[in-house]
Short mmCIF file of C-alpha atoms and ligand atoms in Angstrom, two decimals:
data_model
loop_
_atom_site.label_atom_id
_atom_site.label_comp_id
_atom_site.label_asym_id
_atom_site.label_seq_id
_atom_site.Cartn_x
_atom_site.Cartn_y
_atom_site.Cartn_z
CA MET A 1 119.26 101.49 102.40
CA GLU A 2 117.33 104.25 100.75
CA LYS A 3 114.20 105.39 102.54
CA LEU A 4 111.25 105.64 100.24
CA LEU A 5 108.44 106.27 102.65
CA GLU A 6 108.69 107.59 106.17
CA VAL A 7 105.84 107.90 108.61
CA LYS A 8 106.54 109.90 111.75
CA ASP A 9 104.32 110.09 114.90
CA LEU A 10 101.11 109.53 112.94
CA SER A 11 97.81 109.77 114.90
CA VAL A 12 94.35 109.46 113.36
CA ILE A 13 90.98 109.85 114.97
CA TYR A 14 87.40 109.16 113.71
CA GLN A 15 84.97 111.66 115.07
CA THR A 16 81.26 110.77 115.25
CA ARG A 17 78.56 112.75 116.99
CA LYS A 18 78.77 110.52 120.01
CA GLU A 19 82.50 109.72 120.35
CA THR A 20 86.05 110.10 119.33
CA VAL A 21 87.67 106.91 118.11
CA ARG A 22 91.47 106.84 118.39
CA ALA A 23 92.33 104.58 115.43
CA VAL A 24 96.12 105.21 115.21
CA ASN A 25 98.18 106.57 118.07
CA GLY A 26 101.63 108.04 117.33
CA ILE A 27 103.10 105.45 115.07
CA SER A 28 106.48 105.80 113.23
CA PHE A 29 108.08 103.57 110.60
CA SER A 30 109.87 103.68 107.31
CA LEU A 31 109.88 101.68 104.12
CA ASN A 32 113.12 101.17 102.23
CA ARG A 33 113.36 100.75 98.43
CA ARG A 34 112.71 97.10 97.40
CA GLU A 35 111.64 96.18 101.00
CA THR A 36 108.51 94.28 101.94
CA LEU A 37 107.09 95.49 105.27
CA GLY A 38 104.43 93.46 106.84
CA PHE A 39 101.72 94.87 109.23
CA VAL A 40 100.11 92.28 111.38
CA GLY A 41 97.43 92.51 114.05
CA GLU A 42 93.79 91.87 114.78
CA THR A 43 90.90 93.65 112.97
CA GLY A 44 90.62 97.15 114.37
CA ALA A 45 94.35 97.47 115.27
CA GLY A 46 94.73 100.44 112.89
CA LYS A 47 96.40 98.75 109.90
CA THR A 48 94.04 99.83 107.26
CA THR A 49 93.70 103.34 108.70
CA THR A 50 97.48 103.63 108.48
CA ALA A 51 97.36 102.61 104.79
CA LEU A 52 94.46 104.96 103.95
CA SER A 53 96.35 107.84 105.63
CA ILE A 54 99.34 107.16 103.35
CA MET A 55 97.04 107.20 100.30
CA ARG A 56 95.12 110.23 101.73
CA LEU A 57 91.95 108.28 101.27
CA LEU A 58 90.49 108.54 104.75
CA PRO A 59 86.80 109.46 104.81
CA GLU A 60 86.87 113.24 104.88
CA ARG A 61 83.78 113.78 107.03
CA THR A 62 84.78 111.57 109.93
CA ALA A 63 88.48 111.04 109.95
CA ARG A 64 91.21 113.45 110.98
CA ILE A 65 94.99 113.17 111.08
CA THR A 66 95.76 114.89 114.38
CA SER A 67 99.50 114.63 114.39
CA GLY A 68 102.45 113.42 112.28
CA GLU A 69 104.12 113.45 109.00
CA ILE A 70 104.15 111.17 105.94
CA LEU A 71 107.14 111.61 103.63
CA PHE A 72 107.40 109.98 100.23
CA ASN A 73 110.84 110.45 98.63
CA GLY A 74 111.19 113.44 100.99
CA THR A 75 107.90 115.05 99.93
CA SER A 76 105.38 115.61 102.68
CA LEU A 77 102.18 113.96 101.39
CA LEU A 78 100.04 115.69 104.05
CA LYS A 79 100.89 119.07 102.48
CA LEU A 80 100.02 118.19 98.92
CA GLY A 81 96.82 119.43 97.28
CA GLU A 82 94.31 116.88 95.96
CA SER A 83 95.45 117.22 92.36
CA GLN A 84 99.13 116.59 93.37
CA MET A 85 97.99 113.63 95.46
CA LYS A 86 96.04 112.25 92.44
CA ALA A 87 99.36 112.16 90.56
CA ILE A 88 100.97 110.27 93.45
CA ARG A 89 98.20 107.75 93.78
CA GLY A 90 98.41 105.04 91.20
CA GLU A 91 101.52 106.36 89.63
CA MET A 92 103.81 106.17 92.56
CA ILE A 93 101.84 104.51 95.37
CA SER A 94 99.07 102.02 94.57
CA MET A 95 96.81 100.13 96.84
CA ILE A 96 95.00 96.78 96.53
CA PHE A 97 91.94 96.30 98.65
CA GLN A 98 90.86 93.03 100.17
CA ASP A 99 87.69 92.23 98.31
CA PRO A 100 88.15 92.22 94.48
CA MET A 101 84.33 92.43 94.06
CA THR A 102 84.22 95.84 95.56
CA SER A 103 87.21 97.07 93.50
CA LEU A 104 85.78 96.03 90.10
CA ASN A 105 82.85 97.51 88.24
CA PRO A 106 80.45 94.64 87.42
CA VAL A 107 79.09 96.25 84.28
CA LEU A 108 82.48 96.88 82.56
CA THR A 109 84.80 94.34 80.86
CA ILE A 110 88.15 93.87 82.63
CA SER A 111 89.82 95.35 79.59
CA LYS A 112 87.86 98.57 79.92
CA GLN A 113 88.63 98.79 83.63
CA ILE A 114 92.41 98.32 83.09
CA ARG A 115 92.31 100.83 80.24
CA GLU A 116 90.66 103.38 82.55
CA ALA A 117 93.47 103.02 85.04
CA LEU A 118 96.04 103.47 82.29
CA ILE A 119 94.34 106.50 80.77
CA LEU A 120 93.80 108.10 84.20
CA HIS A 121 97.38 107.81 85.41
CA GLY A 122 99.37 107.27 82.20
CA ASP A 123 101.13 109.36 79.63
CA GLU A 124 98.55 111.66 77.94
CA ASN A 125 100.20 111.18 74.58
CA GLN A 126 99.67 107.41 74.50
CA SER A 127 97.75 106.20 71.62
CA SER A 128 94.73 103.81 71.77
CA GLU A 129 96.95 101.08 70.30
CA ASP A 130 99.59 101.66 73.01
CA VAL A 131 96.90 101.36 75.75
CA ASP A 132 95.61 98.14 74.17
CA LYS A 133 99.04 96.70 74.00
CA ARG A 134 99.72 97.64 77.67
CA VAL A 135 96.35 96.01 78.73
CA ASP A 136 97.60 92.72 77.10
CA GLU A 137 100.98 93.07 78.71
CA LEU A 138 99.45 93.64 82.20
CA LEU A 139 97.06 90.73 81.88
CA THR A 140 99.97 88.42 80.77
CA LEU A 141 102.00 89.75 83.73
CA VAL A 142 99.33 88.66 86.23
CA GLY A 143 98.87 85.27 84.52
CA ILE A 144 95.61 85.93 82.58
CA GLU A 145 95.37 85.13 78.86
CA PRO A 146 94.74 88.39 76.96
CA SER A 147 91.97 86.47 75.07
CA ARG A 148 89.90 86.84 78.31
CA LYS A 149 90.10 90.59 78.30
CA ASN A 150 86.48 91.08 77.16
CA SER A 151 85.19 89.06 80.11
CA TYR A 152 83.05 90.74 82.77
CA PRO A 153 84.10 90.31 86.44
CA HIS A 154 81.24 87.74 87.13
CA GLU A 155 82.71 85.50 84.40
CA LEU A 156 86.01 85.15 86.29
CA SER A 157 86.94 83.18 89.41
CA GLY A 158 87.81 84.91 92.69
CA GLY A 159 91.51 84.38 92.06
CA MET A 160 91.27 85.84 88.53
CA LYS A 161 89.36 88.81 89.73
CA GLN A 162 92.10 89.60 92.31
CA ARG A 163 94.66 89.24 89.59
CA VAL A 164 92.77 91.83 87.56
CA VAL A 165 92.77 94.18 90.58
CA ILE A 166 96.55 93.70 90.88
CA ALA A 167 96.95 94.42 87.11
CA MET A 168 95.08 97.67 87.62
CA ALA A 169 97.22 98.54 90.65
CA LEU A 170 100.39 97.90 88.62
CA ALA A 171 99.13 99.82 85.51
CA CYS A 172 101.48 102.72 86.06
CA SER A 173 104.47 100.86 87.56
CA PRO A 174 104.14 102.31 91.12
CA GLU A 175 107.19 102.48 93.37
CA VAL A 176 105.19 101.35 96.39
CA LEU A 177 102.38 98.79 96.45
CA ILE A 178 100.12 98.67 99.51
CA ALA A 179 98.26 95.36 99.72
CA ASP A 180 95.49 95.34 102.28
CA GLU A 181 94.61 91.67 103.09
CA PRO A 182 94.90 90.91 99.32
CA THR A 183 93.99 87.26 99.62
CA THR A 184 91.45 87.21 102.52
CA ALA A 185 88.48 86.80 100.17
CA LEU A 186 90.06 83.93 98.29
CA ASP A 187 90.26 80.11 98.74
CA VAL A 188 93.35 78.91 100.55
CA THR A 189 94.89 77.30 97.48
CA ILE A 190 94.30 80.44 95.38
CA GLN A 191 95.70 82.62 98.22
CA ALA A 192 99.09 80.90 97.85
CA GLN A 193 99.12 81.35 94.03
CA VAL A 194 98.20 85.05 94.25
CA MET A 195 100.87 85.74 96.94
CA GLU A 196 103.49 83.90 94.96
CA MET A 197 102.69 86.02 91.97
CA MET A 198 102.71 89.26 93.90
CA GLU A 199 106.12 88.42 95.37
CA GLU A 200 107.49 87.69 91.87
CA LEU A 201 106.06 90.92 90.52
CA LYS A 202 107.48 92.90 93.37
CA ASN A 203 110.96 91.63 92.54
CA LYS A 204 110.50 91.83 88.74
CA LEU A 205 109.16 95.43 88.85
CA ASP A 206 111.59 96.59 91.51
CA MET A 207 108.82 97.76 93.82
CA SER A 208 108.49 98.13 97.60
CA MET A 209 105.52 96.61 99.28
CA ILE A 210 103.46 97.07 102.47
CA LEU A 211 101.54 93.97 103.21
CA ILE A 212 98.65 94.18 105.63
CA THR A 213 97.46 90.88 107.04
CA HIS A 214 96.47 88.95 110.08
CA ASP A 215 98.29 85.89 108.72
CA LEU A 216 101.69 85.41 110.37
CA GLY A 217 102.52 82.53 107.98
CA LEU A 218 102.20 85.03 105.00
CA ILE A 219 104.39 87.52 106.80
CA ALA A 220 107.02 84.89 107.47
CA ARG A 221 107.06 83.92 103.76
CA ILE A 222 107.57 87.29 102.17
CA CYS A 223 108.34 90.14 104.61
CA ASP A 224 111.82 91.64 105.27
CA ASN A 225 110.48 93.63 108.24
CA VAL A 226 107.44 93.30 110.33
CA ALA A 227 105.33 95.77 112.50
CA VAL A 228 102.86 94.25 114.96
CA MET A 229 99.96 96.58 115.69
CA TYR A 230 97.63 96.59 118.67
CA SER A 231 95.08 99.32 119.54
CA GLY A 232 96.54 101.77 117.05
CA GLU A 233 100.14 101.38 118.24
CA ILE A 234 103.14 99.49 116.86
CA ILE A 235 103.97 97.35 119.86
CA GLU A 236 106.75 95.37 118.26
CA TYR A 237 108.80 95.98 115.10
CA GLY A 238 111.75 94.09 113.73
CA SER A 239 113.35 92.12 110.93
CA PHE A 240 112.24 88.63 109.90
CA GLU A 241 114.86 87.22 112.28
CA ASP A 242 113.71 89.42 115.12
CA LEU A 243 110.21 88.20 114.75
CA PHE A 244 110.57 84.55 113.73
CA VAL A 245 113.95 83.48 115.15
CA SER A 246 114.33 85.50 118.40
CA GLU A 247 112.52 84.34 121.38
CA ARG A 248 112.14 87.84 122.95
CA HIS A 249 108.68 89.15 122.15
CA HIS A 250 106.01 91.52 123.32
CA PRO A 251 103.40 89.37 125.20
CA TYR A 252 100.87 90.11 122.51
CA THR A 253 103.17 88.87 119.74
CA ALA A 254 103.91 85.84 121.90
CA GLY A 255 100.13 85.34 122.10
CA LEU A 256 99.80 85.61 118.33
CA PHE A 257 102.43 82.92 117.83
CA ALA A 258 100.70 80.69 120.48
CA SER A 259 97.42 81.00 118.60
CA ILE A 260 98.83 79.31 115.54
CA PRO A 261 98.03 75.51 115.56
CA ASN A 262 101.15 73.42 115.34
CA ILE A 263 100.60 70.18 113.31
CA ARG A 264 103.72 68.67 114.88
CA ASP A 265 102.06 68.75 118.31
CA GLU A 266 100.39 65.44 119.17
CA LYS A 267 97.28 67.31 120.15
CA PRO A 268 97.40 70.50 118.14
CA ARG A 269 95.55 73.16 120.07
CA LEU A 270 94.75 76.83 119.49
CA GLN A 271 95.65 78.97 122.46
CA PRO A 272 93.54 82.13 121.84
CA ILE A 273 94.53 85.39 123.47
CA PRO A 274 91.80 85.81 126.11
CA GLY A 275 89.56 88.92 125.87
CA LEU A 276 89.03 91.40 123.07
CA MET A 277 90.91 94.44 121.85
CA PRO A 278 89.78 97.52 123.79
CA ASP A 279 87.10 99.84 122.48
CA PRO A 280 89.14 102.58 120.61
CA ALA A 281 86.68 105.18 121.91
CA ASN A 282 87.53 104.22 125.46
CA LEU A 283 91.15 103.04 125.59
CA PRO A 284 92.53 101.79 128.91
CA SER A 285 95.21 103.72 130.76
CA GLY A 286 98.77 102.58 130.75
CA CYS A 287 99.62 99.81 128.42
CA LYS A 288 96.69 99.22 126.01
CA PHE A 289 97.21 95.46 126.24
CA HIS A 290 97.18 95.30 130.10
CA PRO A 291 93.60 93.98 130.41
CA ARG A 292 94.59 90.88 128.37
CA CYS A 293 98.20 90.50 129.29
CA PRO A 294 99.19 87.33 131.24
CA GLN A 295 102.28 89.20 132.52
CA CYS A 296 100.52 92.44 133.53
CA MET A 297 102.17 94.24 136.54
CA GLU A 298 100.94 97.17 138.63
CA ILE A 299 102.96 99.67 136.61
CA CYS A 300 101.31 98.49 133.37
CA LYS A 301 97.85 99.68 134.50
CA SER A 302 98.82 103.34 134.76
CA VAL A 303 102.06 103.98 132.94
CA CYS A 304 102.36 103.76 129.11
CA PRO A 305 105.44 101.67 128.42
CA GLY A 306 108.42 103.13 126.36
CA VAL A 307 110.12 101.41 123.56
CA HIS A 308 113.03 99.00 124.21
CA THR A 309 115.41 98.94 121.21
CA GLU A 310 118.01 96.31 120.38
CA GLY A 311 119.36 96.87 116.91
CA LYS A 312 116.31 97.11 114.64
CA HIS A 313 114.15 95.13 117.14
CA GLN A 314 111.79 97.36 119.07
CA ILE A 315 109.38 96.22 121.81
CA LYS A 316 106.96 98.51 123.61
CA CYS A 317 106.59 96.81 126.94
CA HIS A 318 107.64 97.49 130.58
CA LEU A 319 109.21 93.98 130.76
CA PHE A 320 111.96 95.11 128.35
CA THR A 321 112.38 98.75 129.04
CA GLY A 322 114.32 98.49 132.32
CA GLU A 323 111.55 99.79 134.69
CA VAL A 324 111.14 96.13 135.89
CA GLN A 325 113.24 93.00 135.29
CA PRO A 326 111.91 90.51 132.75
FE1 SF4 B 1 102.01 93.17 129.45
FE2 SF4 B 1 102.82 95.24 130.93
FE3 SF4 B 1 104.19 94.55 128.78
FE4 SF4 B 1 101.82 95.71 128.53
S1 SF4 B 1 103.66 96.57 129.44
S2 SF4 B 1 102.49 93.97 127.46
S3 SF4 B 1 100.71 94.80 130.30
S4 SF4 B 1 103.94 93.28 130.61
#
């Protein structure tokens, strides 16, 4: 499999006057061509910071990448100047944010907004007619009648607005699409439609995709590989089978599965993971999950666990690394 994107030992902090927030702590992963990689975890686990680091869109004043490397097709993104990075963004790597309302300009028609994306990232010799034609093609691609192109965002439903945002992200046929909670702001029925469309487009346009979500059901439907994040670390990584067929899991992942209601149970019950994710400005020693872990042992409180690897399946937990018997 051809590696398209490689992230090695990435760490990111946010520095405020009062504190240092460790948002991402030494994560490594890769994305192959045509693969869909899912990132799952609670809010604050570091998923969006990871995506913004790849796009080099972290807030300049507060965020700093303190270690690591991000390679796209072998090129180190962290060494590129802003103008070179502009060429990568949109044309090679695109990102869809979770709330379409904040991604669209309310005073411009959707046609104008897609045109802007095409002109900004497209071939400078393209004629106005070419751009118009491409706007129609993109709207058709995402299931919107081109006759609606002169609509303003407020005239469209939430699902249609998200489709417009996806059309803009696809304007220059990127090789990688990063979708950060792309359906969270939508109704459940529309969520399914939008995800189905994204999956179709990914296959049709031969793209790779990183899907960030807290929805394990969505991950199960469309991802080839999955990274589970907790407190800025990847605590479990594996293929679809490793996550959804194997019964060996990090206790946090096991907790995520237990917190999904099962309609086949006579009395479907949510089993929430007790406690909250630790304050990233004040992380616990040892395993970051130990204050919430039902299987916590003495060693977990002081020693950071290594990674147990079995094929592609990786679990960062003392139960699996041989220090103690599971
Ligand atoms: Fe639980 Fe210890 Fe494993 Fe952490 S290392 S998940 S505390 S058993």
